[in-house]
Amino acid sequence: MDFAPTVEQQAACELAAEIFGDLSTHERLSALGTGTDTELWKALCAAGLPAAVEEIGLVGLVLLMEEQGRATAQVPLAATCAYGVLPVTVHGTAEQRERLLPALGDGTAVATGAFGPRVATARRTADGWRLSGTFPAVPWLRAATHVLVPARVAGAAPRCFLVEVQAAGAGSVERKAVGTEAVGTEAVEIEAVETTAPWAAGRLTLDGAPAEPLGGEESHADVLGRARTAFAGLQAGVCRGSLDRVVHHTAVRQQFGRPLSTHQGVLMRAADAHMDTEAIRVTAYEAAWRYDQGLPAATHALTTAWWACEAGKRVVHSGQHLHGGIGADVEYPVHRHFLWGRQLDAYLGPAPGLLDELGEELAEVAG
């Protein structure tokens, strides 16, 4: 296997780093609060980064996610690419790709996914598919125009359906009024939900909502694995950003007449955090590379998701602890990495559940 990025992947990563570095600053994030950064989202779309994922694949997306995580940038890039651009590219029909990819690429449409322990119920009617179900906390739902929903058809394995939840509007990133959209007796209800990280999340209730299928019965497991890999890349970036701040703080902060970074206890804790971060990165790269190469990757996606939960939690806790008292200050930037790290742990996990899934996958492979 070769994790070295292609020229196109490296160029996209460097461009993302430049845009996030210029626009997703601590001062801007502090002023933004829990809102979505519409200016940054427009800049990313204008630079063609969401659209580029169609070409640079999951490895390229993981690289972009690392840069977003380092900056804790409040934009729906992960959700739109993991639940929109990639699924439509991989599983969409020619008509769906032609209709949806341009809008997802230029930011006119924003996608997210209602993936988790729950699935909706799908039924086929004379005029198409209808979905019903409730999902307590969907990330970036208040910014979304489309939601990818796993749904079960008459006891079969779940498959993916795309639900339109808001008429697309250029330049509009976050829904201001949250409520119910109804057509006759069919409804999509969205209620704002605040999570640890400012992801414009919402509670989604579908009651006979119109939907279109995306792919066949294999789509659910494939989309879930790719999304787990992408969000693990995001966690790797969050951890790297936390560790970068630790390095700076312990190098300039002095105790007993010398920098904190010269104390053995600090060095060992930081070294452990570095190794944990690298474990998340390398497992995310491996899973992404296998998906891009068309190789079996379900166990690898579960492995990187577990590392993102278990190790990611350790890293962001270390980041706070190594800042001493200032690490508990919610106005200090390292606290933002702590919140994102814990949110990703909750979103991808719980870690023991991932181990259960991994054990089942390995047993099936061993067969």
Coordinates of C-alpha atoms in Angstrom, one line a residue:
M1 CA 0.0 0.0 0.0
D2 CA 1.1 3.5 -0.7
F3 CA -0.2 6.4 1.5
A4 CA 1.8 9.1 -0.4
P5 CA -0.8 11.6 -1.7
T6 CA -1.1 12.3 -5.4
V7 CA -0.2 15.7 -6.8
E8 CA -3.9 16.6 -6.9
Q9 CA -4.5 15.4 -3.3
Q10 CA -1.5 17.3 -2.0
A11 CA -2.6 20.5 -3.8
A12 CA -6.1 20.3 -2.4
C13 CA -4.7 19.7 1.1
E14 CA -2.3 22.7 0.9
L15 CA -5.1 24.9 -0.5
A16 CA -7.4 23.8 2.4
A17 CA -4.7 24.5 4.9
E18 CA -4.2 28.0 3.5
I19 CA -7.9 28.9 3.6
F20 CA -8.5 27.5 7.0
G21 CA -5.4 29.2 8.3
D22 CA -6.5 32.6 7.0
L23 CA -10.2 32.4 7.9
S24 CA -10.8 30.0 10.8
T25 CA -8.8 31.9 13.4
H26 CA -9.4 31.9 17.1
E27 CA -10.7 35.5 17.0
R28 CA -13.2 34.7 14.2
L29 CA -14.4 31.5 15.9
S30 CA -14.9 33.4 19.2
A31 CA -17.0 36.0 17.5
L32 CA -18.9 33.3 15.6
G33 CA -20.0 31.4 18.7
T34 CA -22.0 28.3 17.8
G35 CA -23.0 29.5 14.3
T36 CA -21.9 28.2 10.9
D37 CA -19.1 30.2 9.2
T38 CA -20.8 31.2 6.0
E39 CA -17.9 33.2 4.7
L40 CA -15.5 30.3 5.1
W41 CA -17.9 27.9 3.5
K42 CA -18.3 30.2 0.5
A43 CA -14.5 30.4 0.2
L44 CA -14.1 26.6 0.3
C45 CA -16.7 26.1 -2.3
A46 CA -15.3 28.9 -4.5
A47 CA -11.9 27.2 -4.3
G48 CA -13.6 24.0 -5.6
L49 CA -12.6 21.8 -2.6
P50 CA -16.0 20.0 -2.0
A51 CA -16.2 19.3 -5.8
A52 CA -12.6 18.1 -5.8
V53 CA -13.5 15.1 -3.5
E54 CA -15.1 13.5 -6.6
E55 CA -11.6 13.2 -8.1
I56 CA -9.3 13.0 -5.0
G57 CA -11.3 10.2 -3.4
L58 CA -11.5 9.2 0.3
V59 CA -7.8 9.6 0.9
G60 CA -8.0 13.2 -0.4
L61 CA -11.1 13.8 1.8
V62 CA -9.2 12.5 4.9
L63 CA -6.4 15.0 4.2
L64 CA -9.0 17.8 4.0
M65 CA -10.6 16.6 7.2
E66 CA -7.3 16.8 9.0
E67 CA -6.9 20.4 8.0
Q68 CA -10.5 21.2 9.1
G69 CA -9.9 19.4 12.4
R70 CA -6.7 21.3 13.1
A71 CA -8.6 24.6 12.7
T72 CA -11.9 23.3 14.3
A73 CA -13.6 25.1 11.4
Q74 CA -17.3 25.4 11.7
V75 CA -18.4 24.4 8.2
P76 CA -20.3 21.3 6.9
L77 CA -17.4 20.1 4.8
A78 CA -17.2 16.7 6.4
A79 CA -20.9 16.0 6.3
T80 CA -21.4 17.3 2.7
C81 CA -18.5 15.2 1.4
A82 CA -19.0 12.0 3.4
Y83 CA -22.8 11.9 3.0
G84 CA -23.2 13.7 -0.3
V85 CA -20.4 14.0 -2.7
L86 CA -18.8 10.5 -2.2
P87 CA -22.1 8.5 -1.9
V88 CA -23.5 10.1 -5.0
T89 CA -20.2 9.6 -6.9
V90 CA -20.0 5.9 -5.8
H91 CA -23.6 4.8 -5.7
G92 CA -25.6 7.4 -7.7
T93 CA -27.1 6.8 -11.1
A94 CA -25.8 8.9 -14.0
E95 CA -28.9 11.1 -13.7
Q96 CA -28.3 11.6 -9.9
R97 CA -24.6 12.4 -10.4
E98 CA -25.5 15.0 -13.1
R99 CA -28.2 16.5 -11.0
L100 CA -26.7 16.5 -7.5
L101 CA -22.9 16.8 -7.8
P102 CA -22.7 20.3 -9.3
A103 CA -24.9 21.7 -6.5
L104 CA -23.0 19.8 -3.8
G105 CA -19.7 21.0 -5.3
D106 CA -20.5 24.7 -5.4
G107 CA -22.2 24.8 -2.0
T108 CA -25.7 25.4 -3.4
A109 CA -26.7 22.1 -1.8
V110 CA -25.4 20.9 1.6
A111 CA -25.7 17.2 2.6
T112 CA -25.6 15.4 5.9
G113 CA -26.4 11.9 7.1
A114 CA -28.8 10.5 9.7
F115 CA -26.5 7.6 10.5
G116 CA -26.4 5.9 13.9
P117 CA -28.1 3.2 15.8
R118 CA -31.5 4.0 14.3
V119 CA -32.9 3.4 10.8
A120 CA -36.1 4.7 9.2
T121 CA -38.9 2.6 7.7
A122 CA -39.3 2.8 4.0
R123 CA -42.4 2.0 2.0
R124 CA -43.1 2.2 -1.7
T125 CA -46.2 4.0 -2.9
A126 CA -47.7 4.7 -6.3
D127 CA -45.8 8.0 -6.5
G128 CA -42.4 6.9 -5.0
W129 CA -40.7 6.0 -1.8
R130 CA -41.8 7.4 1.6
L131 CA -39.7 7.3 4.8
S132 CA -40.8 7.5 8.5
G133 CA -38.5 7.6 11.5
T134 CA -36.9 9.9 14.1
F135 CA -33.2 10.7 14.5
P136 CA -32.3 12.6 17.7
A137 CA -29.1 14.4 16.7
V138 CA -28.1 14.8 13.0
P139 CA -24.9 16.8 12.5
W140 CA -25.2 19.9 10.4
L141 CA -28.9 19.3 9.9
R142 CA -29.8 22.9 10.3
A143 CA -27.4 23.7 7.4
A144 CA -28.6 20.9 5.1
T145 CA -30.6 20.8 2.0
H146 CA -30.4 17.0 1.7
V147 CA -30.2 14.2 4.3
L148 CA -28.9 10.7 3.5
V149 CA -31.1 8.4 5.6
P150 CA -30.6 4.7 6.2
A151 CA -34.0 2.9 5.9
R152 CA -35.2 -0.7 6.1
V153 CA -37.6 -2.0 3.5
A154 CA -39.9 -4.8 4.8
G155 CA -37.3 -6.4 7.1
A156 CA -34.5 -6.3 4.6
A157 CA -31.0 -4.9 5.3
P158 CA -30.9 -1.1 5.5
R159 CA -30.2 0.9 2.3
C160 CA -29.7 4.6 1.6
F161 CA -32.3 7.1 0.7
L162 CA -31.9 10.8 0.0
V163 CA -34.4 13.2 1.5
E164 CA -34.7 16.8 0.5
V165 CA -35.3 18.9 3.7
Q166 CA -34.9 22.4 2.4
A167 CA -35.1 24.2 -0.9
A168 CA -31.5 24.9 -2.0
G169 CA -30.5 28.5 -1.9
A170 CA -27.1 29.9 -3.0
G171 CA -25.2 31.4 -0.2
S172 CA -27.6 30.1 2.5
V173 CA -25.8 27.8 4.9
E174 CA -27.8 27.7 8.1
R175 CA -31.5 27.4 8.4
K176 CA -32.8 30.3 10.5
A177 CA -36.3 29.1 11.1
V178 CA -36.6 25.5 12.4
G179 CA -39.9 23.7 12.1
T180 CA -42.0 21.5 9.9
E181 CA -42.2 21.3 6.1
A182 CA -45.4 19.6 5.0
V183 CA -46.9 18.6 1.7
G184 CA -50.3 17.1 2.4
T185 CA -49.8 14.5 5.1
E186 CA -46.1 14.1 4.4
A187 CA -43.8 16.0 6.7
V188 CA -40.2 16.7 7.6
E189 CA -39.7 18.2 11.0
I190 CA -36.4 19.7 12.2
E191 CA -35.8 20.8 15.8
A192 CA -32.5 22.5 16.8
V193 CA -30.2 20.5 19.0
E194 CA -27.1 21.9 20.7
T195 CA -24.2 19.4 21.0
T196 CA -20.8 19.6 22.5
A197 CA -19.3 20.8 19.2
P198 CA -21.0 23.6 17.2
W199 CA -22.2 21.4 14.4
A200 CA -25.6 23.1 13.7
A201 CA -27.2 19.7 14.7
G202 CA -30.9 19.0 14.8
R203 CA -33.5 16.4 15.6
L204 CA -35.0 14.9 12.4
T205 CA -38.5 13.5 12.3
L206 CA -39.8 12.0 9.0
D207 CA -43.5 11.2 8.6
G208 CA -44.1 9.8 5.1
A209 CA -41.4 12.1 3.7
P210 CA -40.7 11.7 0.0
A211 CA -37.3 10.1 -0.7
E212 CA -35.2 8.7 -3.6
P213 CA -33.0 5.6 -3.3
L214 CA -29.3 6.0 -3.6
G215 CA -27.6 2.7 -4.5
G216 CA -28.8 -0.8 -3.6
E217 CA -28.7 -2.9 -0.4
E218 CA -24.8 -2.6 -0.3
S219 CA -24.9 1.2 -0.1
H220 CA -25.6 1.5 3.7
A221 CA -22.5 -0.5 4.9
D222 CA -20.3 1.2 2.3
V223 CA -21.4 4.8 3.1
L224 CA -21.1 4.1 6.8
G225 CA -17.6 2.8 6.5
R226 CA -16.5 5.7 4.3
A227 CA -18.1 8.2 6.7
R228 CA -16.4 6.7 9.7
T229 CA -13.1 6.9 7.9
A230 CA -13.6 10.5 7.0
F231 CA -14.7 11.5 10.5
A232 CA -11.7 9.6 11.9
G233 CA -9.5 11.9 9.7
L234 CA -11.3 14.8 11.3
Q235 CA -10.5 13.5 14.7
A236 CA -6.8 13.1 13.7
G237 CA -6.8 16.8 12.7
V238 CA -8.5 17.8 16.0
C239 CA -5.9 15.9 18.0
R240 CA -3.0 17.4 15.9
G241 CA -4.3 20.9 16.5
S242 CA -4.5 20.2 20.3
L243 CA -1.0 18.8 20.3
D244 CA 0.3 21.8 18.3
R245 CA -1.0 24.1 21.0
V246 CA 0.5 21.9 23.7
V247 CA 3.9 22.1 22.0
H248 CA 3.7 25.9 21.8
H249 CA 2.4 26.4 25.4
T250 CA 4.9 24.1 27.1
A251 CA 7.8 25.6 25.2
V252 CA 7.1 29.2 26.3
R253 CA 5.6 28.5 29.7
Q254 CA 8.2 28.3 32.5
Q255 CA 8.1 26.5 35.8
F256 CA 11.0 26.4 38.3
G257 CA 13.1 28.5 35.9
R258 CA 12.8 26.3 32.8
P259 CA 10.2 25.6 30.1
L260 CA 7.5 23.1 30.9
S261 CA 8.6 21.1 27.9
T262 CA 11.8 20.1 29.6
H263 CA 10.0 18.3 32.4
Q264 CA 10.0 14.5 31.9
G265 CA 6.4 14.1 32.9
V266 CA 5.2 16.6 30.4
L267 CA 7.4 15.1 27.7
M268 CA 6.0 11.6 28.3
R269 CA 2.4 12.8 28.3
A270 CA 2.9 14.7 25.1
A271 CA 4.8 11.8 23.4
D272 CA 1.9 9.5 24.3
A273 CA -0.5 12.0 22.7
H274 CA 1.6 12.1 19.6
M275 CA 1.6 8.4 19.2
D276 CA -2.1 8.2 19.7
T277 CA -2.6 10.9 17.0
E278 CA -0.4 9.0 14.6
A279 CA -2.3 5.8 15.2
I280 CA -5.6 7.6 14.2
R281 CA -4.0 9.0 11.1
V282 CA -2.3 5.9 9.8
T283 CA -5.4 3.7 10.3
A284 CA -7.6 6.4 8.6
Y285 CA -5.1 6.5 5.7
E286 CA -5.2 2.7 5.4
A287 CA -9.0 2.4 5.4
A288 CA -9.3 5.3 2.9
W289 CA -6.7 3.8 0.6
R290 CA -8.5 0.5 0.6
Y291 CA -11.8 2.1 -0.2
D292 CA -10.2 4.0 -3.1
Q293 CA -8.6 0.9 -4.4
G294 CA -11.8 -1.1 -4.3
L295 CA -10.5 -3.5 -1.6
P296 CA -12.5 -4.9 1.4
A297 CA -12.3 -2.2 4.1
A298 CA -15.1 -2.7 6.6
T299 CA -12.8 -4.0 9.3
H300 CA -10.3 -1.2 8.6
A301 CA -13.0 1.5 8.9
L302 CA -14.1 0.1 12.3
T303 CA -10.5 0.0 13.4
T304 CA -9.9 3.7 12.6
A305 CA -13.2 4.6 14.2
W306 CA -12.2 2.8 17.4
W307 CA -8.8 4.6 17.4
A308 CA -10.6 7.9 16.8
C309 CA -12.8 7.3 19.8
E310 CA -10.4 5.7 22.3
A311 CA -7.2 7.5 21.4
G312 CA -8.8 10.8 20.4
K313 CA -10.4 11.1 23.9
R314 CA -7.0 10.6 25.5
V315 CA -5.3 13.2 23.3
V316 CA -7.8 16.0 23.9
H317 CA -7.8 15.3 27.6
S318 CA -4.0 15.5 27.6
G319 CA -4.2 18.7 25.7
Q320 CA -6.3 20.3 28.4
H321 CA -4.3 18.9 31.3
L322 CA -0.9 20.0 29.9
H323 CA -2.2 23.6 29.7
G324 CA -2.7 23.6 33.4
G325 CA -5.4 25.9 34.7
I326 CA -5.7 27.8 31.4
G327 CA -6.9 24.6 29.8
A328 CA -10.2 24.8 31.6
D329 CA -10.8 28.3 30.3
V330 CA -13.6 28.0 27.7
E331 CA -12.3 31.2 26.0
Y332 CA -8.9 29.6 25.4
P333 CA -8.5 27.9 22.0
V334 CA -7.4 24.5 23.3
H335 CA -10.8 24.0 24.9
R336 CA -12.4 24.0 21.4
H337 CA -10.3 20.9 20.5
F338 CA -11.4 19.2 23.7
L339 CA -15.1 19.8 22.8
W340 CA -14.7 18.6 19.3
G341 CA -12.7 15.5 20.4
R342 CA -15.4 14.5 22.8
Q343 CA -18.1 15.1 20.3
L344 CA -16.4 12.9 17.7
D345 CA -15.9 10.2 20.4
A346 CA -19.7 10.3 21.0
Y347 CA -20.6 10.5 17.3
L348 CA -18.4 7.6 16.1
G349 CA -18.7 5.5 19.2
P350 CA -19.1 4.2 21.7
A351 CA -15.8 2.5 21.4
P352 CA -16.9 -0.8 23.0
G353 CA -19.7 -1.0 20.4
L354 CA -17.2 -0.6 17.6
L355 CA -15.2 -3.4 19.1
D356 CA -18.3 -5.6 19.1
E357 CA -18.9 -4.8 15.4
L358 CA -15.3 -5.5 14.6
G359 CA -15.4 -8.8 16.3
E360 CA -18.5 -9.8 14.3
E361 CA -16.8 -8.7 11.0
L362 CA -13.6 -10.7 11.8
A363 CA -15.6 -13.8 12.7
E364 CA -17.5 -13.5 9.5
V365 CA -14.3 -13.1 7.5
A366 CA -12.8 -16.1 9.3
G367 CA -15.9 -17.9 8.6

